[in-house]
XYZ file of C-alpha atoms in Angstrom:
573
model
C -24.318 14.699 -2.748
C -25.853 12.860 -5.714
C -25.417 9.099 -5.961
C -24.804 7.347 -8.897
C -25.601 3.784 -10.076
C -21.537 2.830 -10.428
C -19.964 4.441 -6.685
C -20.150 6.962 -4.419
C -20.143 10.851 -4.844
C -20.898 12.703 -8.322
C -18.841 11.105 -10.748
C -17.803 14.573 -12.528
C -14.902 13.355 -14.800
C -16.631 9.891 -16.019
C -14.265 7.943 -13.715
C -16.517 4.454 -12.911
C -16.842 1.410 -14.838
C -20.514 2.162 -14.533
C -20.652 5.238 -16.483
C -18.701 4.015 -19.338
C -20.333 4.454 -21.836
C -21.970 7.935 -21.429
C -20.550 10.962 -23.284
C -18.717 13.561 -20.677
C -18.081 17.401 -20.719
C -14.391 18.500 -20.386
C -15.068 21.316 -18.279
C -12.621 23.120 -16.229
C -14.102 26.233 -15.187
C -15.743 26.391 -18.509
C -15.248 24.009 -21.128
C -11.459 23.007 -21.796
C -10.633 23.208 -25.228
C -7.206 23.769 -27.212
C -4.298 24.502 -25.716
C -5.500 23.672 -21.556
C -7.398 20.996 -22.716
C -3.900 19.337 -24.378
C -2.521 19.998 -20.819
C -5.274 18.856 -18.053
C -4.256 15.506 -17.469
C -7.687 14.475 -16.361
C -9.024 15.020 -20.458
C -5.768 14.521 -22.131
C -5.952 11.950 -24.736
C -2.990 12.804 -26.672
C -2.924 11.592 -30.335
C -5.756 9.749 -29.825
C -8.500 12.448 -30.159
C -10.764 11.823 -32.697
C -11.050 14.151 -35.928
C -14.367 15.336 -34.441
C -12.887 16.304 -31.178
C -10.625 18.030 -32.916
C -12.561 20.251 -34.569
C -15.232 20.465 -31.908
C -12.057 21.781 -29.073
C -10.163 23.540 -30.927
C -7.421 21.043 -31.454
C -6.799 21.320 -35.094
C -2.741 22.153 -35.779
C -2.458 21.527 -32.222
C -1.326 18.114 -33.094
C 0.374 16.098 -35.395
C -2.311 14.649 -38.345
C -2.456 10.617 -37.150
C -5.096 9.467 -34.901
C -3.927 6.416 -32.910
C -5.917 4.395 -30.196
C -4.977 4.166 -26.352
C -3.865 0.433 -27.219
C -1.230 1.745 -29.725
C -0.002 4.540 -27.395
C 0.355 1.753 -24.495
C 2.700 -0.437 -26.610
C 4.701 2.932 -28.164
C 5.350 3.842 -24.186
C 6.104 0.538 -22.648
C 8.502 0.076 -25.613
C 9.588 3.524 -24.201
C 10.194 2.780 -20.613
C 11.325 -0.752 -21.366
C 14.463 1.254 -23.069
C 15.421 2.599 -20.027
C 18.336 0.710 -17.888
C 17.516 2.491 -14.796
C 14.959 2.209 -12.848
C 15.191 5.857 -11.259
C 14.630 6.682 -15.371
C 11.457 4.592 -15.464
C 9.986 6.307 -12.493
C 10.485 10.032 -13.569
C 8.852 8.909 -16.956
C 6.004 7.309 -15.491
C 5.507 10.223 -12.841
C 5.954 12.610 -15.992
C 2.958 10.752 -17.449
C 0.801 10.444 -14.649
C 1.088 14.329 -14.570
C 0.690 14.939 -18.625
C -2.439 12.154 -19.148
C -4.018 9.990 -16.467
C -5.805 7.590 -18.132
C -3.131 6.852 -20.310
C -0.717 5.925 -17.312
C -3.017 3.998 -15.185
C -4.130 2.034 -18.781
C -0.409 1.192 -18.964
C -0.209 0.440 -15.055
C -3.176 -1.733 -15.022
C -1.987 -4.013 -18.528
C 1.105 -3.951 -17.338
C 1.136 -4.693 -13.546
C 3.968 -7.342 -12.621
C 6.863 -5.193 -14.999
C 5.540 -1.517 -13.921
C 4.773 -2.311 -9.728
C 8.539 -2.495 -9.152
C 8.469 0.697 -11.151
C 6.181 3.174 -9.455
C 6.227 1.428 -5.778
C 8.770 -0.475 -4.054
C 11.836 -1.116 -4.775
C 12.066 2.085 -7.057
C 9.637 4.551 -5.002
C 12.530 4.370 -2.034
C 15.524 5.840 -3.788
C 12.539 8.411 -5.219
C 12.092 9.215 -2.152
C 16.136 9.330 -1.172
C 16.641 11.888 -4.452
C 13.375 13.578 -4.782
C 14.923 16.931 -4.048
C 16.615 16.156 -7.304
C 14.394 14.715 -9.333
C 11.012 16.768 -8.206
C 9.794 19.050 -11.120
C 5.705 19.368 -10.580
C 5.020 19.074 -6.743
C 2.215 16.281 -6.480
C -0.338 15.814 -3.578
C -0.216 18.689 -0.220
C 2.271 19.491 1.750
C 1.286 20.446 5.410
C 4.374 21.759 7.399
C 4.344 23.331 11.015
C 4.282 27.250 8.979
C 0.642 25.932 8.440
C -0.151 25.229 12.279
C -3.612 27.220 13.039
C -4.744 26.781 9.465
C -4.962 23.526 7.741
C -8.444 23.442 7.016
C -7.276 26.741 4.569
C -4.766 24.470 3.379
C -7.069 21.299 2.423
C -9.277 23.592 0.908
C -6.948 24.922 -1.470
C -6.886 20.993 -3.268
C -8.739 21.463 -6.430
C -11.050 18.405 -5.824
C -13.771 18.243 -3.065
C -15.078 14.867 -3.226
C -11.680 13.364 -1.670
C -12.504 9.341 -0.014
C -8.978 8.851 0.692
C -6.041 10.230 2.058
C -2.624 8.710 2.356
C -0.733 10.650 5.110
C 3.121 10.645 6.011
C 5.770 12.599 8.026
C 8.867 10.928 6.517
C 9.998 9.721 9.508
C 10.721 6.231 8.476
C 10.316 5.922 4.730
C 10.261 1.786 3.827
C 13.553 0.593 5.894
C 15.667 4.053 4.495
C 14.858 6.264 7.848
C 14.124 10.109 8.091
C 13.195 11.074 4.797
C 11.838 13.778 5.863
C 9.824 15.879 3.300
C 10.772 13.388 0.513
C 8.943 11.143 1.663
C 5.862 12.273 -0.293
C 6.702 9.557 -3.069
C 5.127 7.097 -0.549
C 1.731 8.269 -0.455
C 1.705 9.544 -4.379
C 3.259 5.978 -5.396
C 0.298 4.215 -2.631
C -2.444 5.956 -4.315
C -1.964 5.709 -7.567
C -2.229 1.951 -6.643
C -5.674 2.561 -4.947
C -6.717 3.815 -8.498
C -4.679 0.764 -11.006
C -5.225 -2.517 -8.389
C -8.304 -1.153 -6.529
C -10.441 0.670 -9.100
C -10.930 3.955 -6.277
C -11.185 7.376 -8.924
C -8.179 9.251 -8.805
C -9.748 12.195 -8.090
C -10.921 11.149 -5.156
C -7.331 10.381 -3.701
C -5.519 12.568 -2.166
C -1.562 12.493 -0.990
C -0.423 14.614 2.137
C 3.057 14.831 3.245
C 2.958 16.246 7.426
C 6.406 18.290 7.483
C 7.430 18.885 11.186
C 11.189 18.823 10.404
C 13.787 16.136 9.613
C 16.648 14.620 11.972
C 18.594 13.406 8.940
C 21.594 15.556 8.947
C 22.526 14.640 5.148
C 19.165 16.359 4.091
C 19.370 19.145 6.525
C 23.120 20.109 4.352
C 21.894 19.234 1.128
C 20.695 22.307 -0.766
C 18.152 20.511 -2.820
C 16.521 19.462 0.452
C 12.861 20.626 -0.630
C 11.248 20.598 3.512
C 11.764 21.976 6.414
C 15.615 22.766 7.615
C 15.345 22.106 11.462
C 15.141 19.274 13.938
C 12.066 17.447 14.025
C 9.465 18.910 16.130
C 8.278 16.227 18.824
C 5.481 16.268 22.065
C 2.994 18.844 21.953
C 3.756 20.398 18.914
C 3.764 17.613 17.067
C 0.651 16.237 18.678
C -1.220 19.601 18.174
C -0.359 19.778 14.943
C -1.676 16.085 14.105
C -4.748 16.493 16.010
C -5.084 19.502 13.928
C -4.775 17.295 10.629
C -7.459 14.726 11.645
C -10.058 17.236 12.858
C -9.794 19.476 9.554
C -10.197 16.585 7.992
C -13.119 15.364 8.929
C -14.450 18.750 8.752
C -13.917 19.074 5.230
C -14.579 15.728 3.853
C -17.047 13.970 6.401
C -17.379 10.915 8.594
C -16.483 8.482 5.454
C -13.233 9.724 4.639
C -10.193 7.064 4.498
C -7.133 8.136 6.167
C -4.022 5.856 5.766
C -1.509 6.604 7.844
C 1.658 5.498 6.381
C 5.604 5.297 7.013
C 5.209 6.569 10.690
C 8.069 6.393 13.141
C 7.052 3.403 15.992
C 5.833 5.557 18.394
C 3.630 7.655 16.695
C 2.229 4.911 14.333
C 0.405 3.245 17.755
C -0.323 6.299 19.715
C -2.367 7.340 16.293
C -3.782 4.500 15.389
C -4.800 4.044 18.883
C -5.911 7.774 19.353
C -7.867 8.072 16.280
C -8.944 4.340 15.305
C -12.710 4.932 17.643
C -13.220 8.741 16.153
C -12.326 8.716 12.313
C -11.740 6.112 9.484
C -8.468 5.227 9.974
C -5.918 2.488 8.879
C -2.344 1.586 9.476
C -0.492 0.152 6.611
C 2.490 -1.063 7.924
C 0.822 -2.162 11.235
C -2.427 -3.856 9.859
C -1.857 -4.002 5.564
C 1.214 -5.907 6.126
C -0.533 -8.161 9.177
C -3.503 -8.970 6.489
C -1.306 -9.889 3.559
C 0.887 -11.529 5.701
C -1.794 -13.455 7.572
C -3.406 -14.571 4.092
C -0.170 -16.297 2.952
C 0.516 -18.489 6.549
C -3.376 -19.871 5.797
C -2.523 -20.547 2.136
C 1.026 -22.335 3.225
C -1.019 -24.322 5.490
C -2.109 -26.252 2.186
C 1.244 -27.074 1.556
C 2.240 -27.775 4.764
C -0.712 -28.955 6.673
C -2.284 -28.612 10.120
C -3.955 -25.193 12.013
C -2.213 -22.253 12.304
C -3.028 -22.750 15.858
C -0.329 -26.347 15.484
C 2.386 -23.812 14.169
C 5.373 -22.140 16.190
C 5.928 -18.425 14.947
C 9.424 -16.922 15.252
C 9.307 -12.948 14.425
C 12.864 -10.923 14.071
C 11.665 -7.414 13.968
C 9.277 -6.304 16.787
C 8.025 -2.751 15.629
C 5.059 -1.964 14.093
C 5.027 -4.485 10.813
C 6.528 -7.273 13.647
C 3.587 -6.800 16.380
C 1.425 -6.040 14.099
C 1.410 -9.511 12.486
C 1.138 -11.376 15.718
C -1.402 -9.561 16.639
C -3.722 -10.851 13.446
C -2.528 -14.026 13.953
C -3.234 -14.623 17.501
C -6.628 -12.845 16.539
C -7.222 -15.552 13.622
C -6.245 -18.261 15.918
C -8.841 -17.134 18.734
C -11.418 -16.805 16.303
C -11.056 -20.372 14.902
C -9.929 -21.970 18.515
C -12.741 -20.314 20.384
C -9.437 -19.997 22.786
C -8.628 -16.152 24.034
C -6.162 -14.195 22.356
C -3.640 -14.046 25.416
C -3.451 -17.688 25.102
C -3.246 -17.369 21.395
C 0.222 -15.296 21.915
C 1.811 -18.116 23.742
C 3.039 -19.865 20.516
C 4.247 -16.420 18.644
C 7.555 -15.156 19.717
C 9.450 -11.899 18.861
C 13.385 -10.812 19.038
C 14.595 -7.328 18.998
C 17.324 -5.572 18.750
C 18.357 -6.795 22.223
C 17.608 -10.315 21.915
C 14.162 -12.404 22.622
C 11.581 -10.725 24.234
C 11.099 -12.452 27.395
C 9.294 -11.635 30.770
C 12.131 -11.056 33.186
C 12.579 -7.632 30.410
C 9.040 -6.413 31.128
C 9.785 -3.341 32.689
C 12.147 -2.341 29.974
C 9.533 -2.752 27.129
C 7.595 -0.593 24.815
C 3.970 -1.054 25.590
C 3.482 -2.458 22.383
C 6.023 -5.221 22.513
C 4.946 -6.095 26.185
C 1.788 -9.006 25.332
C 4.863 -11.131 23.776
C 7.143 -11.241 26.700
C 6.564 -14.773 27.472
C 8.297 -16.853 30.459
C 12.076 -18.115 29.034
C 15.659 -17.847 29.876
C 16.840 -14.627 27.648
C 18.738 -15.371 24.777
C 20.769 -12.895 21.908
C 21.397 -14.649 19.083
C 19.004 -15.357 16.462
C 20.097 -18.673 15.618
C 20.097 -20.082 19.453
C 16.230 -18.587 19.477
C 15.486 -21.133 16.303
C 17.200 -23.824 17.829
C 15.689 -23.268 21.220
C 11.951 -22.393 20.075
C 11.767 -24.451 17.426
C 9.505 -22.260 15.371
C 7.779 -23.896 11.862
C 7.699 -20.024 10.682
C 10.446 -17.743 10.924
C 9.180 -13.895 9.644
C 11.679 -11.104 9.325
C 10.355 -7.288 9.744
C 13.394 -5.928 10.991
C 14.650 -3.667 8.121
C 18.076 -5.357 8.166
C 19.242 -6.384 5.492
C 21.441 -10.336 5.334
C 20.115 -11.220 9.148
C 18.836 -14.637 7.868
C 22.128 -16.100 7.640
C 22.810 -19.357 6.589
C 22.837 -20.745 10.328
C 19.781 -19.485 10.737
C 17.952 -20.880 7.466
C 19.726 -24.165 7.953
C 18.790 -24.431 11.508
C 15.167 -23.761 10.416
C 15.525 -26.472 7.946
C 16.857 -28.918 10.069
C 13.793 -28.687 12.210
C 10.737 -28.338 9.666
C 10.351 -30.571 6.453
C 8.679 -27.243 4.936
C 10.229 -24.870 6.650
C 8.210 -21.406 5.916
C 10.501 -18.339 5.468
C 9.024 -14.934 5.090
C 11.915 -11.729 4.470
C 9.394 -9.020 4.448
C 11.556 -6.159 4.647
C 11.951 -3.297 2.253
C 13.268 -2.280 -0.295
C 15.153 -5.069 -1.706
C 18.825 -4.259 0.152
C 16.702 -4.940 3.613
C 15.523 -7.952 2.660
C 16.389 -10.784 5.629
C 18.134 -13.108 2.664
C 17.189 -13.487 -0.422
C 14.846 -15.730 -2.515
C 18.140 -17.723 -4.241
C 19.923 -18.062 -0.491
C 16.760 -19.446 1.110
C 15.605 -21.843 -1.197
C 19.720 -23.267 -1.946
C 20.338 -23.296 2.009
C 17.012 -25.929 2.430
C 17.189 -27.533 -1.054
C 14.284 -25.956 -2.192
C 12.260 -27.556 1.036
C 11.296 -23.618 1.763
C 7.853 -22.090 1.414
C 9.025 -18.823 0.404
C 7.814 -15.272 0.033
C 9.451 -11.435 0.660
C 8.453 -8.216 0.682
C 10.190 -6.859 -2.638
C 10.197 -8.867 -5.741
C 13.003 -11.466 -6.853
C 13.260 -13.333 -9.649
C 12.984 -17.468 -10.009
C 15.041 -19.611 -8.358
C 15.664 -23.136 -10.130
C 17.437 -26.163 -7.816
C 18.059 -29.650 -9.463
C 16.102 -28.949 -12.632
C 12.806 -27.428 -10.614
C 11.915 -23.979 -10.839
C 10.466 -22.115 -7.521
C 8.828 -19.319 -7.739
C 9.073 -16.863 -4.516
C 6.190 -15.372 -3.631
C 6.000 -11.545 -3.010
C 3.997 -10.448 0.327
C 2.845 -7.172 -1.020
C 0.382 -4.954 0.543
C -0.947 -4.374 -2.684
C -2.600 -7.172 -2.832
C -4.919 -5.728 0.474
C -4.854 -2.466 0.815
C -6.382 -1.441 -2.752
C -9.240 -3.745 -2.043
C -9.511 -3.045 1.700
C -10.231 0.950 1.095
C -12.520 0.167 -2.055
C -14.708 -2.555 0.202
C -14.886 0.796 2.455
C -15.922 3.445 0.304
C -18.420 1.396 -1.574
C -20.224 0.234 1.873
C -19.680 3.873 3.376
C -17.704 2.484 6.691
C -17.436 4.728 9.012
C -14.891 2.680 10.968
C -12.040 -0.140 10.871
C -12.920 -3.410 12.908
C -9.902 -5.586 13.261
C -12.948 -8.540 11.859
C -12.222 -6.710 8.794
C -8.650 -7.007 8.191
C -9.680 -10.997 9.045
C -12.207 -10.850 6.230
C -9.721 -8.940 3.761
C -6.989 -12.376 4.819
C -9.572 -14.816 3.849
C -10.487 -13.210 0.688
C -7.022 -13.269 -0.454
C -5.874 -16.671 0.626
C -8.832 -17.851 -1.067
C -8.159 -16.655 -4.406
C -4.424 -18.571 -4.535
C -5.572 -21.391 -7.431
C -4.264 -25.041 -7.334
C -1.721 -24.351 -10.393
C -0.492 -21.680 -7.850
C 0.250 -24.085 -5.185
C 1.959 -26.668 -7.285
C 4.186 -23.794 -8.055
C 4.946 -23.492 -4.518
C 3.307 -20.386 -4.315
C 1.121 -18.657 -1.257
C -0.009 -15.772 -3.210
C -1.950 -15.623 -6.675
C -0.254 -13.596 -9.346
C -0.584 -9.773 -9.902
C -2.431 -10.023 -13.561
C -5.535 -10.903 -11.579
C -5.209 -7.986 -9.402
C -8.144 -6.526 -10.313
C -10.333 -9.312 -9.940
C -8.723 -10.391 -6.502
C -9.194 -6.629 -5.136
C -13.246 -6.882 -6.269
C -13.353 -9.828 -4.180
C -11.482 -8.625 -1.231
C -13.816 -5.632 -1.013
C -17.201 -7.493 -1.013
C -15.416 -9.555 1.531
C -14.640 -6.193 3.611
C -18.169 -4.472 2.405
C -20.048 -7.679 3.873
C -17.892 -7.554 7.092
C -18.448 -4.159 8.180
C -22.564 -4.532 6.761
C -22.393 -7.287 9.409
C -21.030 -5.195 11.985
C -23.223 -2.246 11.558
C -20.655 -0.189 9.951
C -21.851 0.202 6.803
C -23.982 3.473 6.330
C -24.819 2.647 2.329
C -28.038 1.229 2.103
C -29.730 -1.028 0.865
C -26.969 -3.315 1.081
C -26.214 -4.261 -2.729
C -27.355 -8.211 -3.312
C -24.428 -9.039 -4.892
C -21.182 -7.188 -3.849
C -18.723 -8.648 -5.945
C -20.423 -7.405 -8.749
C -21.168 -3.452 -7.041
C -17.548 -3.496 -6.246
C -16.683 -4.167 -10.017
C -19.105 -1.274 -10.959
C -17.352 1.161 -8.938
C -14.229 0.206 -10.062
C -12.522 3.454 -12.328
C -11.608 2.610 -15.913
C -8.655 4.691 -17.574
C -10.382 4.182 -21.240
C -10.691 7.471 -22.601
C -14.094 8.623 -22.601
C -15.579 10.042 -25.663
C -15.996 13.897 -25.661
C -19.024 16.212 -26.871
């Protein structure tokens, strides 16, 4: 495949920063003009072909007289969207646009970042998912159900773009903290990928979403006639395995050694067994296991500024011990190791977990998941949430248990009455799961909490002073993580690199940010912060002998800006 100054493959719509300013051919299978050139949202520019254009594709009478710039149709649609009370409304219209003109609705992602995230990812993207039967119109992305067992390499093949670098997989099974979506859940990877392209600069059409359908065990969808998957019981053990395995080998078939595959919104069970099956055989990476263990990770070593000390001085309290719950601890014992030069079982000793049945302790071994079984650590067993704080004394207390309201008061205040700067983190999604919100935690300490959630909330102000609650999105890594990939040509995830993607991250939080009482830097910058957690991951995996693009580029904060797409409309011949 050719290589091109600004990326990877042949950049065949004019997608990189790099190529910006050379002229492009709208060709579909031969040139698109008129009519199918108004309606391929890769070339679609709307009113803002030029009178040239116009005459040179057979636009003329086509559309209206005025010529108006990208800028003016960005502030005519936000004004748009902005009209909208609900936010179910706001997603259909930005979907709508995604599918009429693509550069037009990543322009108005990218300038407007903090109002539109909310919009097209969580909290909005999970009652998408819970009504997509209703609202779906064009299907997006491919859907690969068990009818397709024995041919899925037929089925990839039938995606109109070849030069695919990353692939955002789900099976619905447990969509955000709303359960078996089933089929539905294909907003997930759609709404994950178009973030790839706005925060991380990786080409849309090099993304690609996949929805795995083996079958749904919500009943509600099974008897709803809208239900858009299949009507039967999920399909579990060998079938489902077969079917997977299927999946990952046709996919590296068709798109090589280098191609990303996210796996996201797994059930428990399967998210380790793949993870762990595929991680030494393909490019793979778990979001909810390792995204949310990197962005989490980068926020404890930014609090530590406000609150002083190691990580290895602090006491971690986890409520939630699935894959987002082990996952963290896992990073963190990892970080601690690394900086300690202590080993990672020793790291574990200080990071405690409680599930549904109370804290995981040793004399419960036998009963545990293999995953949960490094953090059964000697103590008496104990239920209740707020006994575990007062007991362990923990200086961080992170929920990732999907239940909604589980950070009671007692809980918060018991955490306060322990740590001067208490550090609270509710990751849990969408906003209805969260562990308490932003307003609770900060009134039940006084505003002594380092806070920071998983969906957004708004500014909470206590005696005059405003605090701002952080949000611990996996935006801020995973857009960055799989461009620092692509651009180096990885070839496989090292845990070293989800360190490296941490660092990056923490170190971009600015010293206006902390007097804010902030842990994470604000979205606006996302662009900037994703270029630098790439050359961060690019540099990693170069160390590691990952990297298969060489000569390594000198300066990789500057090759990972290059690569970066652009949604300005390109001019046409």
């Amino acid at each position: 495949m050719e290589s091109f100054a600004g990326g990877g493959v042949k950049d065949v719509y004019g997608e990189d920063r790099a190529t910006e300013d050379q002229f492009v051919t709208p060709w579909s299978v031969s040139v698109a003009s008129g009519y199918t050139l108004l309606r391929d949202p890769h070339f679609n520019k709307g009113l803002a072909f030029t009178e040239q254009e116009r005459d040179a594709h057979y636009l003329r009478g086509l559309l209206p007289p005025s010529v108006i710039s990208q800028e003016t149709q960005v502030k005519r649609l936000i004004q748009l969207i902005r009209q909208y009370q609900v936010p179910l409304l706001k997603y259909v219209a930005m979907m709508d646009l995604q599918e009429s003109n693509e550069r037009l609705f990543y322009r108005l992602l990218i300038d407007h970042v903090e109002e539109l995230l909310p919009v097209v990812y969580t909290p909005t993207v999970g009652e998408a998912c819970q009504k997509y039967g209703s609202i779906f119109s064009n299907p997006q992305g491919l859907f690969i159900s068990l009818k397709e067992k024995g041919r899925i390499l037929e089925v990839l093949r039938n995606w109109p773009e070849m030069n695919i670098q990353v692939i955002v997989v789900t099976d619905g099974e447990r969509i955000l903290g709303l359960g078996d979506l089933g089929c539905q859940g294909m907003g997930i990877p759609v709404g994950k990928l178009s973030l790839y392209t706005a925060l991380g600069g990786v080409r849309p059409s090099a993304c690609l979403p996949i929805t795995i359908d083996v079958g749904t065990n919500n009943e509600k969808l099974l008897n709803d006639e809208l239900y858009i998957g299949l009507r039967h019981k999920r399909a579990t053990g060998k079938e489902y395995d077969e079917l997977l395995h299927e999946f990952m080998t046709a996919v590296k078939q068709n798109y090589g050694e280098k191609i990303l595959v996210q796996f996201e919104d797994f059930a428990n069970h399967n998210a380790f067994d793949l993870l762990e099956r595929y991680r030494s055989t393909h490019l793979v990476f778990n979001d909810d296991i390792q995204g949310t263990a990197s962005v989490v990770l980068a926020g404890l070593v930014a609090a530590l500024k406000l609150v002083g000390g190691n990580l290895a001085d602090h006491k971690f309290l986890f409520l939630g011990a699935g894959e987002a719950g082990t996952g963290i601890a896992e990073l963190i014992a990892l970080e601690i190791s690394k900086r300690t030069n202590i080993e990672v079982e020793k790291a574990r000793k200080n990071i405690w977990l409680v599930d549904s049945k109370g804290l995981i302790v040793s004399s419960r071994k036998e009963s545990l998941q293999h995953f949960k079984k490094p953090w059964a650590h000697e103590h008496e067993p104990i239920s209740d949430l707020v006994q575990a704080v007062n007991q362990i004394k923990p200086t961080v207390l992170i929920g990732t248990s999907g239940q909604g309201q589980t950070f009671t008061q007692a809980v918060v205040e018991a955490m306060a009455s322990n740590n001067e700067k208490p550090i609270i983190l509710a990751l849990s999604n969408p906003t209805s799961q969260s562990e308490c919100t932003a307003e609770q935690a900060y009134n039940w300490t006084k505003g002594r909490v380092i806070f920071a959630s998983g969906s957004p909330f708004d500014p909470v102000e206590i005696d005059g002073k405003k605090h701002v609650p952080g949000q611990a999105n996996n935006a801020y890594i995973f857009p960055g993580f799989g461009l620092g990939l692509i651009m180096s040509g990885t070839i496989r995830v090292h845990d070293d690199m989800l360190l490296a993607a941490s660092e990056a991250l923490a170190s971009q939080v600015s010293k206006e940010d902390y007097e804010k009482g902030l842990i994470y830097p604000p979205f606006t910058n996302i662009r900037k912060i994703s270029a630098n957690i790439a050359a961060n991951v690019a540099a990693k995996a170069y160390e590691l002998g990952l990297a298969t693009r060489l000569p390594q580029p000198k300066d990789l904060v500057k090759f990972a800006e290059s690569c970066m797409y652009t949604p300005t409309y390109r001019s046409y011949r």
